[in-house]
mmCIF file of C-alpha atoms and ligand atoms in Angstrom:
data_model
loop_
_atom_site.group_PDB
_atom_site.id
_atom_site.type_symbol
_atom_site.label_atom_id
_atom_site.label_comp_id
_atom_site.label_asym_id
_atom_site.label_seq_id
_atom_site.Cartn_x
_atom_site.Cartn_y
_atom_site.Cartn_z
ATOM 1 C CA UNK A 1 0.000 0.000 0.000
ATOM 2 C CA UNK A 2 1.525 3.307 -1.063
ATOM 3 C CA UNK A 3 1.078 6.522 0.916
ATOM 4 C CA UNK A 4 -0.854 9.218 -0.979
ATOM 5 C CA UNK A 5 -1.429 12.832 -0.104
ATOM 6 C CA UNK A 6 -2.286 14.740 3.055
ATOM 7 C CA UNK A 7 -5.702 14.283 4.653
ATOM 8 C CA UNK A 8 -7.134 17.717 3.843
ATOM 9 C CA UNK A 9 -10.429 18.782 5.456
ATOM 10 C CA UNK A 10 -11.331 17.588 9.018
ATOM 11 C CA UNK A 11 -14.216 15.406 7.755
ATOM 12 C CA UNK A 12 -11.656 13.339 5.815
ATOM 13 C CA UNK A 13 -10.119 12.221 9.127
ATOM 14 C CA UNK A 14 -13.598 11.546 10.573
ATOM 15 C CA UNK A 15 -14.517 9.459 7.525
ATOM 16 C CA UNK A 16 -11.231 7.581 7.780
ATOM 17 C CA UNK A 17 -11.994 6.610 11.377
ATOM 18 C CA UNK A 18 -15.555 5.597 10.470
ATOM 19 C CA UNK A 19 -14.386 3.414 7.563
ATOM 20 C CA UNK A 20 -11.611 1.812 9.587
ATOM 21 C CA UNK A 21 -14.374 0.731 11.975
ATOM 22 C CA UNK A 22 -16.723 -0.485 9.215
ATOM 23 C CA UNK A 23 -14.040 -2.352 7.251
ATOM 24 C CA UNK A 24 -14.589 -5.739 8.923
ATOM 25 C CA UNK A 25 -18.310 -5.604 7.975
ATOM 26 C CA UNK A 26 -17.377 -5.201 4.295
ATOM 27 C CA UNK A 27 -14.992 -8.156 3.939
ATOM 28 C CA UNK A 28 -17.655 -10.694 2.875
ATOM 29 C CA UNK A 29 -19.266 -8.365 0.331
ATOM 30 C CA UNK A 30 -15.810 -7.483 -0.985
ATOM 31 C CA UNK A 31 -14.904 -11.163 -1.358
ATOM 32 C CA UNK A 32 -18.143 -11.835 -3.238
ATOM 33 C CA UNK A 33 -17.306 -8.914 -5.550
ATOM 34 C CA UNK A 34 -13.828 -10.280 -6.254
ATOM 35 C CA UNK A 35 -15.295 -13.743 -7.014
ATOM 36 C CA UNK A 36 -17.735 -12.375 -9.610
ATOM 37 C CA UNK A 37 -16.561 -11.694 -13.137
ATOM 38 C CA UNK A 38 -19.851 -10.136 -14.224
ATOM 39 C CA UNK A 39 -20.360 -6.903 -12.263
ATOM 40 C CA UNK A 40 -23.428 -6.458 -10.066
ATOM 41 C CA UNK A 41 -24.060 -2.952 -8.862
ATOM 42 C CA UNK A 42 -25.113 -1.276 -5.682
ATOM 43 C CA UNK A 43 -27.641 -1.854 -2.952
ATOM 44 C CA UNK A 44 -29.693 -4.415 -4.901
ATOM 45 C CA UNK A 45 -26.816 -6.035 -6.812
ATOM 46 C CA UNK A 46 -28.260 -5.199 -10.213
ATOM 47 C CA UNK A 47 -26.439 -7.001 -13.056
ATOM 48 C CA UNK A 48 -24.279 -4.920 -15.381
ATOM 49 C CA UNK A 49 -26.361 -6.233 -18.307
ATOM 50 C CA UNK A 50 -29.335 -4.243 -16.901
ATOM 51 C CA UNK A 51 -27.398 -1.094 -15.932
ATOM 52 C CA UNK A 52 -24.630 -0.627 -18.503
ATOM 53 C CA UNK A 53 -22.110 1.351 -16.455
ATOM 54 C CA UNK A 54 -19.203 -0.278 -18.311
ATOM 55 C CA UNK A 55 -20.773 -0.433 -21.755
ATOM 56 C CA UNK A 56 -18.194 1.957 -23.242
ATOM 57 C CA UNK A 57 -15.233 0.637 -21.254
ATOM 58 C CA UNK A 58 -12.455 -0.556 -23.535
ATOM 59 C CA UNK A 59 -9.488 -0.782 -21.191
ATOM 60 C CA UNK A 60 -6.693 1.716 -20.615
ATOM 61 C CA UNK A 61 -5.548 3.535 -17.509
ATOM 62 C CA UNK A 62 -8.182 3.528 -14.788
ATOM 63 C CA UNK A 63 -8.547 5.195 -11.406
ATOM 64 C CA UNK A 64 -11.076 4.013 -8.813
ATOM 65 C CA UNK A 65 -11.856 6.771 -6.309
ATOM 66 C CA UNK A 66 -12.667 5.368 -2.889
ATOM 67 C CA UNK A 67 -11.917 1.818 -4.032
ATOM 68 C CA UNK A 68 -12.586 0.150 -0.667
ATOM 69 C CA UNK A 69 -12.039 -3.576 -1.123
ATOM 70 C CA UNK A 70 -11.286 -2.852 -4.815
ATOM 71 C CA UNK A 71 -13.538 -5.405 -6.494
ATOM 72 C CA UNK A 72 -14.572 -2.804 -9.109
ATOM 73 C CA UNK A 73 -10.885 -2.331 -10.000
ATOM 74 C CA UNK A 74 -10.540 -6.127 -10.192
ATOM 75 C CA UNK A 75 -13.440 -6.293 -12.682
ATOM 76 C CA UNK A 76 -11.763 -3.596 -14.789
ATOM 77 C CA UNK A 77 -8.344 -5.292 -14.633
ATOM 78 C CA UNK A 78 -9.984 -8.452 -16.005
ATOM 79 C CA UNK A 79 -11.409 -6.349 -18.863
ATOM 80 C CA UNK A 80 -8.104 -4.975 -20.118
ATOM 81 C CA UNK A 81 -7.823 -2.070 -17.684
ATOM 82 C CA UNK A 82 -4.752 -0.942 -15.737
ATOM 83 C CA UNK A 83 -6.384 0.175 -12.497
ATOM 84 C CA UNK A 84 -5.081 2.218 -9.611
ATOM 85 C CA UNK A 85 -7.241 2.234 -6.487
ATOM 86 C CA UNK A 86 -7.162 5.119 -4.039
ATOM 87 C CA UNK A 87 -8.895 4.979 -0.669
ATOM 88 C CA UNK A 88 -8.814 6.915 2.586
ATOM 89 C CA UNK A 89 -9.037 3.885 4.914
ATOM 90 C CA UNK A 90 -5.955 1.778 5.710
ATOM 91 C CA UNK A 91 -8.247 -1.007 6.972
ATOM 92 C CA UNK A 92 -10.216 -1.171 3.700
ATOM 93 C CA UNK A 93 -6.965 -1.230 1.712
ATOM 94 C CA UNK A 94 -5.603 -4.045 3.894
ATOM 95 C CA UNK A 95 -8.655 -6.103 2.874
ATOM 96 C CA UNK A 96 -8.127 -5.129 -0.781
ATOM 97 C CA UNK A 97 -4.447 -6.154 -0.601
ATOM 98 C CA UNK A 98 -5.349 -9.544 0.904
ATOM 99 C CA UNK A 99 -7.804 -10.197 -1.959
ATOM 100 C CA UNK A 100 -5.139 -9.218 -4.493
ATOM 101 C CA UNK A 101 -2.905 -11.966 -3.097
ATOM 102 C CA UNK A 102 -5.694 -14.525 -2.909
ATOM 103 C CA UNK A 103 -6.893 -13.853 -6.473
ATOM 104 C CA UNK A 104 -3.370 -13.294 -7.830
ATOM 105 C CA UNK A 105 -4.303 -9.948 -9.349
ATOM 106 C CA UNK A 106 -2.125 -7.027 -8.305
ATOM 107 C CA UNK A 107 -2.477 -3.335 -9.085
ATOM 108 C CA UNK A 108 -1.442 -0.217 -7.133
ATOM 109 C CA UNK A 109 -3.474 0.626 -4.014
ATOM 110 C CA UNK A 110 -2.884 4.114 -2.683
ATOM 111 C CA UNK A 111 -3.804 5.421 0.733
ATOM 112 C CA UNK A 112 -5.057 8.938 0.099
ATOM 113 C CA UNK A 113 -7.847 11.446 -0.249
ATOM 114 C CA UNK A 114 -9.707 11.520 -3.560
ATOM 115 C CA UNK A 115 -10.134 15.278 -3.134
ATOM 116 C CA UNK A 116 -6.340 15.736 -3.470
ATOM 117 C CA UNK A 117 -5.261 13.166 -6.022
ATOM 118 C CA UNK A 118 -1.535 12.323 -6.072
ATOM 119 C CA UNK A 119 -1.489 11.961 -9.875
ATOM 120 C CA UNK A 120 -0.273 14.111 -12.749
ATOM 121 C CA UNK A 121 -2.741 15.872 -15.037
ATOM 122 C CA UNK A 122 -4.265 13.713 -17.781
ATOM 123 C CA UNK A 123 -3.071 10.357 -16.390
ATOM 124 C CA UNK A 124 -6.220 8.239 -16.907
ATOM 125 C CA UNK A 125 -8.681 7.146 -19.600
ATOM 126 C CA UNK A 126 -11.445 6.103 -17.212
ATOM 127 C CA UNK A 127 -12.453 6.967 -13.648
ATOM 128 C CA UNK A 128 -15.062 5.260 -11.525
ATOM 129 C CA UNK A 129 -16.535 5.578 -8.060
ATOM 130 C CA UNK A 130 -19.089 3.164 -6.645
ATOM 131 C CA UNK A 131 -20.249 4.775 -3.404
ATOM 132 C CA UNK A 132 -16.679 5.981 -2.762
ATOM 133 C CA UNK A 133 -15.721 9.582 -3.561
ATOM 134 C CA UNK A 134 -19.184 9.812 -5.117
ATOM 135 C CA UNK A 135 -20.734 10.177 -1.649
ATOM 136 C CA UNK A 136 -17.835 10.532 0.830
ATOM 137 C CA UNK A 137 -16.020 13.423 -0.824
ATOM 138 C CA UNK A 138 -17.118 16.990 -1.373
ATOM 139 C CA UNK A 139 -18.189 17.189 -5.030
ATOM 140 C CA UNK A 140 -16.847 20.743 -5.290
ATOM 141 C CA UNK A 141 -13.398 19.307 -4.450
ATOM 142 C CA UNK A 142 -13.259 15.841 -6.017
ATOM 143 C CA UNK A 143 -15.011 16.462 -9.349
ATOM 144 C CA UNK A 144 -12.501 19.191 -10.393
ATOM 145 C CA UNK A 145 -9.713 16.808 -9.313
ATOM 146 C CA UNK A 146 -10.987 13.918 -11.405
ATOM 147 C CA UNK A 147 -11.421 16.318 -14.349
ATOM 148 C CA UNK A 148 -7.753 17.251 -13.936
ATOM 149 C CA UNK A 149 -6.421 13.661 -13.959
ATOM 150 C CA UNK A 150 -8.608 12.379 -16.829
ATOM 151 C CA UNK A 151 -7.351 12.637 -20.394
ATOM 152 C CA UNK A 152 -9.525 14.495 -22.921
ATOM 153 C CA UNK A 153 -12.228 12.040 -24.017
ATOM 154 C CA UNK A 154 -11.913 10.116 -20.740
ATOM 155 C CA UNK A 155 -15.065 8.897 -19.052
ATOM 156 C CA UNK A 156 -16.189 9.207 -15.434
ATOM 157 C CA UNK A 157 -18.804 6.808 -14.055
ATOM 158 C CA UNK A 158 -20.285 7.262 -10.605
ATOM 159 C CA UNK A 159 -22.853 5.309 -8.620
ATOM 160 C CA UNK A 160 -24.514 6.814 -5.570
ATOM 161 C CA UNK A 161 -27.721 7.200 -3.582
ATOM 162 C CA UNK A 162 -30.403 8.976 -5.563
ATOM 163 C CA UNK A 163 -31.334 12.516 -4.633
ATOM 164 C CA UNK A 164 -34.947 11.522 -3.954
ATOM 165 C CA UNK A 165 -33.728 8.891 -1.468
ATOM 166 C CA UNK A 166 -31.509 11.415 0.311
ATOM 167 C CA UNK A 167 -34.464 13.806 0.575
ATOM 168 C CA UNK A 168 -36.736 11.081 2.013
ATOM 169 C CA UNK A 169 -34.267 10.041 4.722
ATOM 170 C CA UNK A 170 -34.326 11.047 8.355
ATOM 171 C CA UNK A 171 -30.594 11.606 8.850
ATOM 172 C CA UNK A 172 -30.885 11.811 12.633
ATOM 173 C CA UNK A 173 -33.059 8.773 13.352
ATOM 174 C CA UNK A 174 -31.558 6.682 10.512
ATOM 175 C CA UNK A 175 -34.903 4.997 9.891
ATOM 176 C CA UNK A 176 -35.963 3.449 6.584
ATOM 177 C CA UNK A 177 -36.683 5.991 3.820
ATOM 178 C CA UNK A 178 -40.049 7.675 4.196
ATOM 179 C CA UNK A 179 -42.680 8.159 1.497
ATOM 180 C CA UNK A 180 -42.515 11.899 1.972
ATOM 181 C CA UNK A 181 -39.811 14.488 1.582
ATOM 182 C CA UNK A 182 -38.024 15.127 4.894
ATOM 183 C CA UNK A 183 -35.124 17.328 3.736
ATOM 184 C CA UNK A 184 -34.910 20.614 1.888
ATOM 185 C CA UNK A 185 -33.460 20.377 -1.566
ATOM 186 C CA UNK A 186 -32.254 23.968 -1.720
ATOM 187 C CA UNK A 187 -28.838 24.165 -0.081
ATOM 188 C CA UNK A 188 -28.408 20.394 0.241
ATOM 189 C CA UNK A 189 -24.740 19.488 0.353
ATOM 190 C CA UNK A 190 -23.267 18.036 3.549
ATOM 191 C CA UNK A 191 -24.962 15.327 5.667
ATOM 192 C CA UNK A 192 -23.481 14.370 9.033
ATOM 193 C CA UNK A 193 -24.086 11.080 10.774
ATOM 194 C CA UNK A 194 -24.160 11.915 14.461
ATOM 195 C CA UNK A 195 -23.658 8.267 15.464
ATOM 196 C CA UNK A 196 -20.172 7.940 13.969
ATOM 197 C CA UNK A 197 -19.279 11.558 13.021
ATOM 198 C CA UNK A 198 -18.937 10.601 9.359
ATOM 199 C CA UNK A 199 -19.935 13.073 6.650
ATOM 200 C CA UNK A 200 -21.552 12.355 3.288
ATOM 201 C CA UNK A 201 -22.123 14.767 0.420
ATOM 202 C CA UNK A 202 -25.154 14.952 -1.854
ATOM 203 C CA UNK A 203 -26.031 17.863 -4.121
ATOM 204 C CA UNK A 204 -29.090 18.429 -6.293
ATOM 205 C CA UNK A 205 -29.221 17.457 -9.958
ATOM 206 C CA UNK A 206 -29.166 21.095 -11.054
ATOM 207 C CA UNK A 207 -26.037 21.788 -8.985
ATOM 208 C CA UNK A 208 -24.375 18.591 -10.206
ATOM 209 C CA UNK A 209 -25.051 19.342 -13.875
ATOM 210 C CA UNK A 210 -23.655 22.847 -13.418
ATOM 211 C CA UNK A 211 -20.560 21.455 -11.662
ATOM 212 C CA UNK A 212 -19.887 18.780 -14.293
ATOM 213 C CA UNK A 213 -20.190 21.313 -17.095
ATOM 214 C CA UNK A 214 -18.011 23.900 -15.354
ATOM 215 C CA UNK A 215 -15.303 21.206 -14.969
ATOM 216 C CA UNK A 216 -15.389 20.454 -18.699
ATOM 217 C CA UNK A 217 -17.591 17.344 -18.664
ATOM 218 C CA UNK A 218 -20.318 16.484 -21.121
ATOM 219 C CA UNK A 219 -23.185 14.539 -19.551
ATOM 220 C CA UNK A 220 -23.904 11.301 -21.390
ATOM 221 C CA UNK A 221 -26.386 9.555 -19.088
ATOM 222 C CA UNK A 222 -28.199 9.729 -15.790
ATOM 223 C CA UNK A 223 -29.380 6.195 -15.024
ATOM 224 C CA UNK A 224 -32.050 5.673 -12.356
ATOM 225 C CA UNK A 225 -31.737 2.132 -11.033
ATOM 226 C CA UNK A 226 -34.669 -0.161 -10.235
ATOM 227 C CA UNK A 227 -34.089 -3.514 -8.514
ATOM 228 C CA UNK A 228 -34.739 -6.571 -10.687
ATOM 229 C CA UNK A 229 -37.940 -8.540 -9.887
ATOM 230 C CA UNK A 230 -36.083 -11.363 -8.173
ATOM 231 C CA UNK A 231 -34.179 -8.999 -5.819
ATOM 232 C CA UNK A 232 -33.731 -9.885 -2.175
ATOM 233 C CA UNK A 233 -34.372 -7.401 0.599
ATOM 234 C CA UNK A 234 -31.358 -5.136 1.195
ATOM 235 C CA UNK A 235 -29.053 -5.420 4.207
ATOM 236 C CA UNK A 236 -29.062 -1.620 4.505
ATOM 237 C CA UNK A 237 -31.467 -0.100 7.027
ATOM 238 C CA UNK A 238 -32.071 3.142 5.116
ATOM 239 C CA UNK A 239 -34.136 1.743 2.224
ATOM 240 C CA UNK A 240 -36.277 -1.302 1.504
ATOM 241 C CA UNK A 241 -37.329 -3.110 -1.649
ATOM 242 C CA UNK A 242 -40.878 -1.719 -1.661
ATOM 243 C CA UNK A 243 -39.549 1.878 -1.608
ATOM 244 C CA UNK A 244 -36.922 1.145 -4.263
ATOM 245 C CA UNK A 245 -39.603 -0.231 -6.571
ATOM 246 C CA UNK A 246 -41.527 3.050 -6.432
ATOM 247 C CA UNK A 247 -38.645 5.526 -6.691
ATOM 248 C CA UNK A 248 -35.009 5.158 -7.733
ATOM 249 C CA UNK A 249 -32.910 4.502 -4.628
ATOM 250 C CA UNK A 250 -29.706 4.736 -6.649
ATOM 251 C CA UNK A 251 -28.492 6.748 -9.594
ATOM 252 C CA UNK A 252 -25.492 6.580 -11.880
ATOM 253 C CA UNK A 253 -23.952 9.390 -13.885
ATOM 254 C CA UNK A 254 -21.856 8.801 -16.988
ATOM 255 C CA UNK A 255 -19.940 11.895 -18.093
ATOM 256 C CA UNK A 256 -17.053 12.486 -20.480
ATOM 257 C CA UNK A 257 -14.254 15.042 -20.413
ATOM 258 C CA UNK A 258 -14.379 17.143 -23.559
HETATM 259 C C1 SAM B 301 -18.960 2.035 0.534
HETATM 260 S S1 SAM B 301 -17.194 1.973 0.355
HETATM 261 C C2 SAM B 301 -17.201 1.811 -1.397
HETATM 262 C C3 SAM B 301 -15.993 1.180 -1.948
HETATM 263 C C4 SAM B 301 -16.127 -0.052 -2.796
HETATM 264 N N1 SAM B 301 -17.037 0.115 -3.903
HETATM 265 C C5 SAM B 301 -16.487 -1.226 -1.925
HETATM 266 O O1 SAM B 301 -17.702 -1.514 -1.809
HETATM 267 O O2 SAM B 301 -15.587 -1.822 -1.342
HETATM 268 C C6 SAM B 301 -16.694 3.689 0.586
HETATM 269 C C7 SAM B 301 -15.189 3.889 0.554
HETATM 270 O O3 SAM B 301 -14.906 5.277 0.355
HETATM 271 C C8 SAM B 301 -13.699 5.521 1.052
HETATM 272 N N2 SAM B 301 -13.499 6.976 1.254
HETATM 273 C C9 SAM B 301 -14.139 7.794 2.110
HETATM 274 N N3 SAM B 301 -13.651 9.041 2.020
HETATM 275 C C10 SAM B 301 -12.668 9.026 1.076
HETATM 276 C C11 SAM B 301 -11.782 9.988 0.540
HETATM 277 N N4 SAM B 301 -11.795 11.260 0.962
HETATM 278 N N5 SAM B 301 -10.904 9.607 -0.406
HETATM 279 C C12 SAM B 301 -10.855 8.320 -0.820
HETATM 280 N N6 SAM B 301 -11.670 7.350 -0.358
HETATM 281 C C13 SAM B 301 -12.580 7.694 0.571
HETATM 282 C C14 SAM B 301 -13.875 4.762 2.341
HETATM 283 O O4 SAM B 301 -12.665 4.591 3.030
HETATM 284 C C15 SAM B 301 -14.520 3.467 1.845
HETATM 285 O O5 SAM B 301 -13.567 2.476 1.627
#
């Protein structure tokens, strides 16, 4: 595991502590991800054939932002990619490194903050974040950074909680998503979890579109994910299958640097 950049903002340290504590709960899911060759995405493990996040992926230099146990990077390495994974949690990267040994598939894992990427300009053809930087980093910091390190024509794919889900959540009680709006959309940005002091970031679609465009991205798709019919109930307390079949619980953005 290589050392990346400095920590940056105070919430980066708080999120590091939170993820070091959660890491042991994510080993089994990470192992399952490494075992699979066909990607399955997100809360409801929706097959890639139904989502299409990698439909344009043709290999090349890849960065995964908030790689965690790094199964997404493993999928991309098996599809002709040269991935580099960056993550803020030493404990998550220790799991990722143990899977690399077990599956005999090595690529660089960097301990660092995706808001301050330790890479030269225009180093990558493809960038991806599955619930990594996409929700744990401030979009006004990490999206300009990923724009900097992508080559012209490079694609960024992100998967995250949908905005409607974020607005229907009670962030203090952490109960299952409601059927009514509980948060204001105007000004939405930073969401603190008082139980573990972690901080997530979610901004509205209008803000996100403006940000992508101001960083030189062209928006190719906004995919709203629906669980397949045969889906099992989720292990996450904040949303259930019934809710996710009425409104998108997850959304993916595909954007390209001009
Ligand atoms: C839900 S996991 C997603 C990762 C991966 N898809 C997985 O499931 O293993 C979120 C990851 O984001 C990482 N993270 C949080 N803040 C970060 C930051 N500022 N820079 C890089 N990674 C960060 C956490 O350490 C954690 O490993």
